[in-house]
Amino acid sequence: GFESARSRDEYTANIERIFELLREGESYEVCLTTQFRAPPPRAAPPPSPLALHLALRRVNPAPYAAFLHFDLPALRPAPPAEGGEREAAAGGAFSVCCSSPERFLRIGADGSVESKPIKGTMPRGPTAELDAANAETLRTSPKDRAENLMIVDLVRNDLGRICRVGSVRVPKLMAIETYASVHQLVSTVTGDLEDGTDALDAAACAFPPGSMTGAPKTRTLQIIHELERGVPRGVYSGSLGFFSIDGASDLNVVIRTAVVSAEGVSLGAGGAIVTQSSPEDEWEEVLVKA
């Protein structure tokens, strides 16, 4: 089975530390995450990564899903040999099975920009009545709405740096989107690129996605680096998609994603911490997302 890189106690202690930093004014919202890992099965060959991805598409269809397979030499060089020269690194393969519901950036060939940050998650209910009640609870939750609003402001600021003055809009604020296992609170932020800028400029300006950092972005990234012990998140929290020759682009936020390699399967999960957060509830939300 999967094991978290950090225990429940360590994760909730991190949240208590975030509360201190929020009270000190160091941040408004911090997206704390952890990694879950499962070793490869011993008694049988591991399942095909493509089969895993196709299973994810069936049980949890998502609008920004993707499958990538890499069979490349290891990116990290081998340690120096006895004579002082580096040896060639061993080869390795891995696959990214992404079932993301979140759009980071869409840039049209006409320079239009759209971002759809997600903040706020609630599990589906076992009956139609409970399912509708869960969606309404999410829609009216002060804590989830606060999380979402702060990230909307962050995205507006990111887009405002590369879009024409006055073009940044929020046509949808905190709409409910429903998926196979969860309801999500999703906002839509749009704008029009400034003359002389393109999709690469937009991605560079807005990366990393604000929904995976918190706000303000620069100081909050420093806090995340400290609490997550400087361990890279890998592809998780990043973005994948395409850049087209006509200037268009569509990029997701890499969440709900399994990375499969000879070492097993890993995935990341986390959530935004604000002053209204409950450490125990945040841990349970991480388990729901994982």
XYZ file of N, CA, C and O in Angstrom, residues 55-218:
656
model
N -7.122 3.094 -16.682
C -8.039 2.839 -15.570
C -8.433 4.141 -14.893
O -9.606 4.346 -14.531
N -7.479 5.051 -14.732
C -7.781 6.356 -14.152
C -8.780 7.121 -15.020
O -9.685 7.785 -14.502
N -8.621 7.028 -16.326
C -9.543 7.712 -17.233
C -10.960 7.180 -17.091
O -11.938 7.934 -17.243
N -11.068 5.883 -16.785
C -12.407 5.303 -16.625
C -13.039 5.707 -15.297
O -14.212 6.081 -15.244
N -12.266 5.620 -14.204
C -12.859 5.843 -12.878
C -12.843 7.312 -12.475
O -13.631 7.729 -11.624
N -11.963 8.108 -13.061
C -11.874 9.519 -12.680
C -11.552 10.368 -13.913
O -10.482 10.961 -14.014
N -12.487 10.426 -14.869
C -12.224 11.231 -16.070
C -12.005 12.688 -15.708
O -12.692 13.234 -14.843
N -11.019 13.309 -16.348
C -10.653 14.690 -16.021
C -10.323 15.437 -17.309
O -9.775 14.859 -18.257
N -10.634 16.731 -17.363
C -10.470 17.480 -18.620
C -9.033 17.754 -19.021
O -8.768 18.047 -20.192
N -8.080 17.671 -18.075
C -6.694 18.004 -18.409
C -5.776 16.814 -18.111
O -4.660 16.964 -17.620
N -6.283 15.619 -18.426
C -5.514 14.396 -18.211
C -4.411 14.273 -19.258
O -4.484 14.865 -20.339
N -3.387 13.486 -18.923
C -2.279 13.280 -19.862
C -1.491 12.041 -19.463
O -1.491 11.642 -18.290
N -0.841 11.444 -20.427
C 0.055 10.309 -20.179
C 1.371 10.581 -20.890
O 1.401 10.880 -22.091
N 2.463 10.497 -20.134
C 3.805 10.675 -20.694
C 4.669 9.488 -20.273
O 4.616 9.055 -19.123
N 5.455 8.980 -21.217
C 6.389 7.900 -20.902
C 7.782 8.317 -21.352
O 7.962 8.776 -22.480
N 8.748 8.150 -20.460
C 10.130 8.519 -20.749
C 11.017 7.298 -20.535
O 10.917 6.628 -19.506
N 11.868 7.030 -21.480
C 12.863 5.967 -21.340
C 14.204 6.581 -21.705
O 14.688 6.478 -22.832
N 14.781 7.298 -20.743
C 15.965 8.121 -20.977
C 17.045 7.780 -19.964
O 16.764 7.234 -18.895
N 18.292 8.111 -20.260
C 19.321 7.981 -19.225
C 18.941 8.818 -18.007
O 18.286 9.850 -18.129
N 19.309 8.334 -16.847
C 18.999 9.073 -15.629
C 19.561 10.485 -15.721
O 20.664 10.699 -16.214
N 18.778 11.451 -15.259
C 19.201 12.843 -15.365
C 20.303 13.176 -14.375
O 21.097 14.076 -14.585
N 20.351 12.440 -13.261
C 21.336 12.743 -12.230
C 22.629 11.984 -12.521
O 22.617 10.770 -12.664
N 23.766 12.665 -12.607
C 25.010 11.961 -12.929
C 25.427 11.023 -11.809
O 25.129 11.241 -10.637
N 26.121 9.955 -12.201
C 26.641 9.023 -11.211
C 27.772 9.676 -10.426
O 28.419 10.606 -10.908
N 28.035 9.225 -9.188
C 29.144 9.805 -8.412
C 30.480 9.521 -9.080
O 30.609 8.579 -9.872
N 31.499 10.347 -8.795
C 32.808 10.156 -9.430
C 33.382 8.775 -9.129
O 33.215 8.243 -8.025
N 34.041 8.181 -10.126
C 34.719 6.900 -9.912
C 35.997 7.133 -9.120
O 36.382 8.273 -8.828
N 36.666 6.031 -8.802
C 37.859 6.137 -7.957
C 38.910 7.036 -8.577
O 39.621 7.759 -7.894
N 39.004 7.013 -9.896
C 40.006 7.837 -10.558
C 39.617 9.300 -10.681
O 40.366 10.092 -11.213
N 38.426 9.650 -10.198
C 38.008 11.040 -10.212
C 37.121 11.414 -11.374
O 36.612 12.520 -11.435
N 36.914 10.500 -12.334
C 36.077 10.806 -13.482
C 34.669 10.278 -13.250
O 34.479 9.235 -12.633
N 33.695 11.021 -13.754
C 32.309 10.595 -13.601
C 32.009 9.438 -14.555
O 32.373 9.463 -15.715
N 31.286 8.443 -14.017
C 30.828 7.347 -14.858
C 29.468 7.705 -15.440
O 28.737 8.519 -14.888
N 29.128 7.082 -16.532
C 27.811 7.313 -17.131
C 26.731 6.841 -16.174
O 26.875 5.801 -15.513
N 25.660 7.592 -16.081
C 24.564 7.215 -15.202
C 23.782 6.057 -15.821
O 23.715 5.893 -17.039
N 23.221 5.244 -14.945
C 22.409 4.129 -15.414
C 21.128 4.648 -16.046
O 20.607 5.686 -15.677
N 20.633 3.898 -17.033
C 19.393 4.304 -17.682
C 18.203 4.051 -16.771
O 18.263 3.267 -15.829
N 17.081 4.679 -17.088
C 15.880 4.475 -16.294
C 14.681 4.958 -17.065
O 14.795 5.811 -17.941
N 13.520 4.382 -16.749
C 12.277 4.764 -17.407
C 11.257 5.126 -16.345
O 11.269 4.577 -15.239
N 10.383 6.053 -16.683
C 9.273 6.381 -15.799
C 8.121 6.915 -16.624
O 8.297 7.373 -17.762
N 6.933 6.831 -16.047
C 5.721 7.289 -16.722
C 4.958 8.226 -15.805
O 4.969 8.070 -14.577
N 4.304 9.208 -16.408
C 3.467 10.163 -15.682
C 2.011 9.908 -16.077
O 1.656 10.055 -17.257
N 1.205 9.492 -15.118
C -0.213 9.209 -15.337
C -1.009 10.316 -14.657
O -1.206 10.292 -13.436
N -1.437 11.292 -15.434
C -2.026 12.513 -14.887
C -3.532 12.532 -15.126
O -3.999 12.336 -16.247
N -4.278 12.804 -14.055
C -5.738 12.894 -14.135
C -6.178 14.234 -13.559
O -7.003 14.307 -12.647
N -5.617 15.319 -14.115
C -5.815 16.648 -13.531
C -7.132 17.293 -13.959
O -7.464 17.316 -15.143
N -7.852 17.878 -12.990
C -9.049 18.652 -13.328
C -8.778 20.150 -13.474
O -9.710 20.924 -13.667
N -7.502 20.568 -13.347
C -7.220 22.001 -13.216
C -6.411 22.553 -14.384
O -5.367 22.010 -14.750
N -6.908 23.665 -14.930
C -6.179 24.382 -15.984
C -5.294 25.452 -15.351
O -5.771 26.292 -14.582
N -4.011 25.410 -15.706
C -3.085 26.461 -15.280
C -3.244 27.679 -16.190
O -3.609 28.768 -15.740
N -2.989 27.505 -17.480
C -3.113 28.606 -18.437
C -3.551 28.081 -19.800
O -3.046 27.052 -20.256
N -4.492 28.773 -20.406
C -4.792 28.565 -21.820
C -4.561 29.892 -22.523
O -5.117 30.909 -22.121
N -3.742 29.880 -23.542
C -3.483 31.082 -24.331
C -3.972 30.817 -25.748
O -3.571 29.822 -26.382
N -4.855 31.653 -26.248
C -5.345 31.506 -27.606
C -4.391 32.120 -28.608
O -3.534 32.943 -28.271
N -4.551 31.733 -29.874
C -3.725 32.322 -30.931
C -3.956 33.820 -31.040
O -3.094 34.553 -31.534
N -5.108 34.292 -30.531
C -5.425 35.720 -30.561
C -4.893 36.476 -29.345
O -5.136 37.671 -29.186
N -4.172 35.770 -28.441
C -3.615 36.411 -27.252
C -4.526 36.408 -26.052
O -4.173 36.971 -25.006
N -5.676 35.762 -26.134
C -6.551 35.647 -24.964
C -5.946 34.665 -23.962
O -5.294 33.692 -24.343
N -6.153 34.929 -22.683
C -5.573 34.108 -21.619
C -6.682 33.684 -20.667
O -7.575 34.478 -20.335
N -6.610 32.429 -20.222
C -7.558 31.938 -19.224
C -6.832 31.063 -18.220
O -6.012 30.222 -18.582
N -7.136 31.260 -16.931
C -6.645 30.403 -15.859
C -7.844 29.981 -15.015
O -8.774 30.770 -14.811
N -7.831 28.726 -14.527
C -8.964 28.228 -13.746
C -8.471 27.595 -12.447
O -8.450 26.370 -12.295
N -8.047 28.424 -11.486
C -7.528 27.876 -10.231
C -8.607 27.153 -9.426
O -9.757 27.586 -9.371
N -8.198 26.046 -8.819
C -9.063 25.272 -7.930
C -8.592 25.466 -6.500
O -7.425 25.286 -6.195
N -9.515 25.828 -5.638
C -9.267 25.831 -4.200
C -10.591 25.530 -3.515
O -11.542 26.285 -3.626
N -10.625 24.416 -2.821
C -11.837 23.951 -2.166
C -12.241 22.598 -2.706
O -12.489 22.446 -3.896
N -12.255 21.590 -1.829
C -12.553 20.214 -2.225
C -13.497 19.581 -1.219
O -13.358 19.767 -0.007
N -14.467 18.812 -1.719
C -15.401 18.079 -0.872
C -15.686 16.736 -1.534
O -15.937 16.676 -2.735
N -15.650 15.627 -0.775
C -15.934 14.323 -1.387
C -17.379 14.225 -1.853
O -18.267 14.899 -1.314
N -17.625 13.388 -2.861
C -18.967 13.113 -3.314
C -19.746 12.382 -2.221
O -19.182 11.640 -1.419
N -21.049 12.566 -2.208
C -21.895 11.888 -1.237
C -22.404 10.557 -1.759
O -22.496 10.348 -2.979
N -22.755 9.626 -0.855
C -23.205 8.291 -1.281
C -24.603 8.273 -1.890
O -24.971 7.321 -2.572
N -25.410 9.308 -1.628
C -26.737 9.414 -2.223
C -26.863 10.769 -2.911
O -26.061 11.676 -2.663
N -27.880 10.905 -3.763
C -28.073 12.165 -4.478
C -28.286 13.319 -3.508
O -27.764 14.430 -3.710
N -29.045 13.055 -2.430
C -29.325 14.116 -1.457
C -28.063 14.535 -0.720
O -27.777 15.741 -0.577
N -27.277 13.547 -0.257
C -26.046 13.879 0.462
C -25.015 14.497 -0.484
O -24.238 15.371 -0.077
N -25.012 14.061 -1.731
C -24.080 14.619 -2.711
C -24.379 16.099 -2.943
O -23.471 16.938 -2.958
N -25.664 16.427 -3.105
C -26.049 17.827 -3.297
C -25.740 18.646 -2.053
O -25.314 19.802 -2.144
N -25.938 18.048 -0.874
C -25.640 18.748 0.372
C -24.151 19.033 0.499
O -23.740 20.120 0.950
N -23.307 18.069 0.102
C -21.861 18.284 0.148
C -21.443 19.420 -0.780
O -20.592 20.249 -0.437
N -22.030 19.451 -1.971
C -21.697 20.520 -2.926
C -22.100 21.878 -2.363
O -21.348 22.863 -2.486
N -23.264 21.951 -1.727
C -23.711 23.218 -1.158
C -22.848 23.621 0.036
O -22.548 24.810 0.224
N -22.435 22.635 0.838
C -21.525 22.927 1.954
C -20.228 23.533 1.452
O -19.713 24.504 2.012
N -19.702 22.972 0.363
C -18.470 23.512 -0.220
C -18.700 24.918 -0.757
O -17.893 25.826 -0.519
N -19.804 25.117 -1.455
C -20.081 26.412 -2.086
C -20.182 27.525 -1.059
O -19.813 28.679 -1.335
N -20.675 27.220 0.141
C -20.916 28.246 1.162
C -19.872 28.240 2.279
O -19.996 29.013 3.225
N -18.846 27.389 2.175
C -17.839 27.280 3.241
C -16.983 28.542 3.316
O -16.275 28.872 2.354
N -17.005 29.271 4.446
C -16.169 30.480 4.558
C -14.685 30.182 4.378
O -13.964 30.954 3.738
N -14.248 29.061 4.902
C -12.824 28.709 4.815
C -12.418 28.439 3.369
O -11.409 28.962 2.873
N -13.206 27.633 2.641
C -12.864 27.323 1.259
C -12.996 28.546 0.358
O -12.200 28.735 -0.572
N -13.980 29.376 0.619
C -14.144 30.587 -0.180
C -12.978 31.550 0.062
O -12.515 32.226 -0.865
N -12.491 31.612 1.308
C -11.330 32.462 1.605
C -10.100 31.961 0.851
O -9.348 32.752 0.259
N -9.879 30.631 0.859
C -8.763 30.048 0.119
C -8.839 30.436 -1.355
O -7.852 30.857 -1.969
N -10.017 30.241 -1.930
C -10.204 30.470 -3.356
C -9.989 31.940 -3.717
O -9.307 32.265 -4.690
N -10.553 32.832 -2.903
C -10.470 34.259 -3.202
C -9.024 34.748 -3.178
O -8.617 35.551 -4.025
N -8.235 34.256 -2.218
C -6.841 34.689 -2.142
C -6.057 34.240 -3.376
O -5.201 34.978 -3.887
N -6.338 33.029 -3.879
C -5.635 32.558 -5.065
C -6.120 33.294 -6.309
O -5.346 33.569 -7.229
N -7.411 33.627 -6.362
C -7.908 34.434 -7.479
C -7.165 35.767 -7.528
O -6.730 36.220 -8.595
N -6.988 36.404 -6.381
C -6.237 37.666 -6.346
C -4.796 37.466 -6.809
O -4.236 38.301 -7.525
N -4.185 36.341 -6.402
C -2.814 36.051 -6.820
C -2.743 35.861 -8.332
O -1.848 36.400 -9.001
N -3.685 35.103 -8.911
C -3.692 34.865 -10.355
C -3.953 36.173 -11.105
O -3.342 36.445 -12.145
N -4.862 36.996 -10.581
C -5.109 38.299 -11.202
C -3.827 39.128 -11.238
O -3.527 39.804 -12.225
N -3.073 39.067 -10.169
C -1.805 39.800 -10.129
C -0.816 39.231 -11.139
O -0.138 39.987 -11.862
N -0.717 37.878 -11.214
C 0.198 37.253 -12.173
C -0.162 37.653 -13.600
O 0.709 38.050 -14.395
N -1.452 37.548 -13.938
C -1.866 37.880 -15.300
C -1.739 39.381 -15.572
O -1.453 39.785 -16.700
N -1.941 40.183 -14.534
C -1.837 41.627 -14.708
C -0.456 42.086 -15.116
O -0.291 43.173 -15.690
N 0.550 41.260 -14.879
C 1.924 41.613 -15.237
C 2.201 41.420 -16.725
O 3.162 41.990 -17.247
N 1.381 40.604 -17.411
C 1.655 40.350 -18.825
C 0.432 40.606 -19.712
O 0.505 40.396 -20.927
N -0.668 41.051 -19.112
C -1.873 41.347 -19.889
C -2.093 42.858 -20.009
O -1.565 43.644 -19.213
N -2.867 43.251 -21.002
C -3.178 44.655 -21.204
C -3.916 45.206 -19.995
O -4.765 44.541 -19.396
N -3.583 46.433 -19.633
C -4.224 47.091 -18.492
C -5.736 47.124 -18.705
O -6.223 47.500 -19.774
N -6.472 46.689 -17.692
C -7.927 46.700 -17.753
C -8.550 45.476 -18.378
O -9.776 45.335 -18.383
N -7.718 44.552 -18.901
C -8.286 43.381 -19.586
C -8.523 42.195 -18.652
O -9.233 41.257 -19.015
N -7.930 42.199 -17.455
C -8.055 41.045 -16.560
C -9.433 41.051 -15.906
O -9.859 42.045 -15.314
N -10.142 39.937 -16.039
C -11.508 39.804 -15.531
C -11.656 38.477 -14.782
O -10.853 37.564 -14.948
N -12.721 38.378 -13.969
C -13.075 37.131 -13.287
C -14.517 36.800 -13.672
O -15.460 37.114 -12.947
N -14.730 36.154 -14.826
C -16.097 35.879 -15.268
C -16.824 34.846 -14.418
O -18.061 34.849 -14.363
N -16.078 33.947 -13.759
C -16.695 32.979 -12.858
C -15.911 32.951 -11.552
O -14.709 32.690 -11.561
N -16.610 33.229 -10.455
C -15.967 33.237 -9.141
C -16.583 32.135 -8.291
O -17.775 32.152 -8.002
N -15.755 31.136 -7.931
C -16.144 30.070 -7.011
C -17.337 29.257 -7.508
O -18.329 29.064 -6.809
N -17.228 28.757 -8.725
C -18.251 27.860 -9.270
C -17.949 26.427 -8.833
O -16.796 26.043 -8.631
N -18.991 25.615 -8.669
C -18.821 24.211 -8.317
C -18.620 23.395 -9.594
O -19.403 23.494 -10.539
N -17.546 22.606 -9.635
C -17.343 21.615 -10.691
C -17.304 20.241 -10.031
O -16.650 20.056 -9.004
N -18.000 19.285 -10.613
C -18.155 17.972 -10.001
C -17.444 16.918 -10.831
O -17.602 16.856 -12.052
N -16.660 16.074 -10.137
C -15.925 14.987 -10.775
C -16.327 13.667 -10.121
O -17.181 13.629 -9.245
N -15.698 12.586 -10.548
C -16.136 11.254 -10.122
C -16.096 11.073 -8.606
O -16.977 10.435 -8.029
N -15.076 11.640 -7.962
C -14.917 11.396 -6.529
C -15.043 12.640 -5.659
O -15.193 12.522 -4.444
N -14.978 13.835 -6.267
C -14.992 15.065 -5.469
C -15.765 16.183 -6.168
O -15.952 16.167 -7.391
N -16.217 17.151 -5.356
C -16.660 18.455 -5.843
C -15.495 19.430 -5.663
O -14.731 19.329 -4.700
N -15.354 20.384 -6.587
C -14.278 21.375 -6.504
C -14.862 22.774 -6.633
O -15.866 22.992 -7.321
N -14.200 23.726 -5.959
C -14.566 25.137 -6.056
C -13.583 25.788 -7.033
O -12.386 25.862 -6.754
N -14.105 26.235 -8.182
C -13.249 26.665 -9.291
C -13.609 28.085 -9.720
O -14.783 28.407 -9.896
N -12.593 28.911 -9.895
C -12.792 30.258 -10.428
C -12.128 30.362 -11.798
O -11.225 29.582 -12.122
N -12.574 31.319 -12.594
C -12.010 31.543 -13.929
C -11.519 32.982 -14.030
O -12.281 33.913 -13.740
N -10.250 33.137 -14.384
C -9.634 34.452 -14.546
C -9.171 34.568 -15.996
O -8.512 33.657 -16.518
N -9.514 35.679 -16.648
C -9.157 35.858 -18.058
C -8.441 37.188 -18.276
O -8.474 38.081 -17.412
N -7.820 37.317 -19.430
C -7.159 38.560 -19.803
C -6.723 38.500 -21.254
O -6.955 37.503 -21.944
N -6.084 39.561 -21.725
C -5.552 39.636 -23.090
C -4.084 40.030 -23.012
O -3.745 41.040 -22.370
N -3.229 39.245 -23.657
C -1.791 39.491 -23.589
C -1.429 40.877 -24.110
O -1.999 41.371 -25.086
N -0.467 41.473 -23.430
C 0.104 42.738 -23.891
C 0.793 42.515 -25.234
O 1.333 41.434 -25.519
N 0.771 43.517 -26.084
C 1.488 43.423 -27.357
C 2.963 43.119 -27.100
O 3.588 43.677 -26.185
N 3.509 42.214 -27.895
C 4.917 41.869 -27.742
C 5.174 40.740 -26.772
O 6.329 40.368 -26.562
N 4.124 40.196 -26.166
C 4.285 39.052 -25.270
C 3.599 37.841 -25.886
O 2.713 37.967 -26.736
N 4.019 36.642 -25.451
C 3.463 35.427 -26.021
C 3.209 34.392 -24.929
O 3.335 34.685 -23.736
N 2.847 33.184 -25.350
C 2.496 32.127 -24.395
C 3.666 31.773 -23.483
O 3.474 31.491 -22.296
N 4.883 31.777 -24.016
C 6.050 31.482 -23.181
C 6.226 32.538 -22.101
O 6.544 32.223 -20.949
N 6.035 33.800 -22.450
C 6.124 34.871 -21.460
C 5.074 34.679 -20.365
O 5.354 34.870 -19.174
N 3.854 34.313 -20.773
C 2.770 34.131 -19.811
C 3.082 32.996 -18.850
O 2.905 33.126 -17.634
N 3.558 31.864 -19.375
C 3.873 30.724 -18.519
C 5.015 31.057 -17.560
O 4.967 30.721 -16.371
N 6.035 31.732 -18.063
C 7.167 32.097 -17.209
C 6.744 33.062 -16.116
O 7.230 32.988 -14.977
N 5.834 33.953 -16.431
C 5.402 34.956 -15.466
C 4.535 34.352 -14.374
O 4.635 34.720 -13.200
N 3.669 33.396 -14.747
C 2.691 32.867 -13.795
C 3.148 31.602 -13.081
O 2.502 31.176 -12.118
N 4.235 30.987 -13.540
C 4.700 29.739 -12.929
C 5.497 30.020 -11.655
O 6.247 30.985 -11.611
N 5.364 29.165 -10.616
C 4.493 28.002 -10.509
C 3.037 28.394 -10.275
O 2.766 29.512 -9.807
N 2.109 27.496 -10.580
C 0.695 27.830 -10.393
C 0.395 28.271 -8.966
O 0.798 27.614 -8.001
N -0.313 29.391 -8.831
C -0.582 29.937 -7.509
C -1.383 29.022 -6.617
O -1.238 29.056 -5.384
N -2.221 28.156 -7.200
C -3.020 27.243 -6.386
C -2.158 26.203 -5.693
O -2.603 25.556 -4.739
N -0.900 26.031 -6.140
C -0.002 25.066 -5.528
C 1.047 25.729 -4.646
O 1.943 25.044 -4.126
N 0.964 27.042 -4.484
C 1.929 27.737 -3.633
C 1.231 28.395 -2.442
O 1.508 28.080 -1.295
N 0.307 29.282 -2.725
C -0.276 30.131 -1.696
C 0.089 31.571 -2.001
O 0.631 31.878 -3.068
N -0.205 32.447 -1.053
C 0.005 33.871 -1.318
C 0.501 34.585 -0.059
O 0.074 34.257 1.046
N 1.395 35.582 -0.230
C 2.068 35.991 -1.469
C 3.046 34.928 -1.928
O 3.637 34.214 -1.118
N 3.250 34.828 -3.229
C 3.922 33.664 -3.794
C 5.381 33.524 -3.356
O 5.798 32.448 -2.914
N 6.168 34.580 -3.458
C 7.609 34.457 -3.208
C 7.899 34.054 -1.762
O 8.643 33.099 -1.502
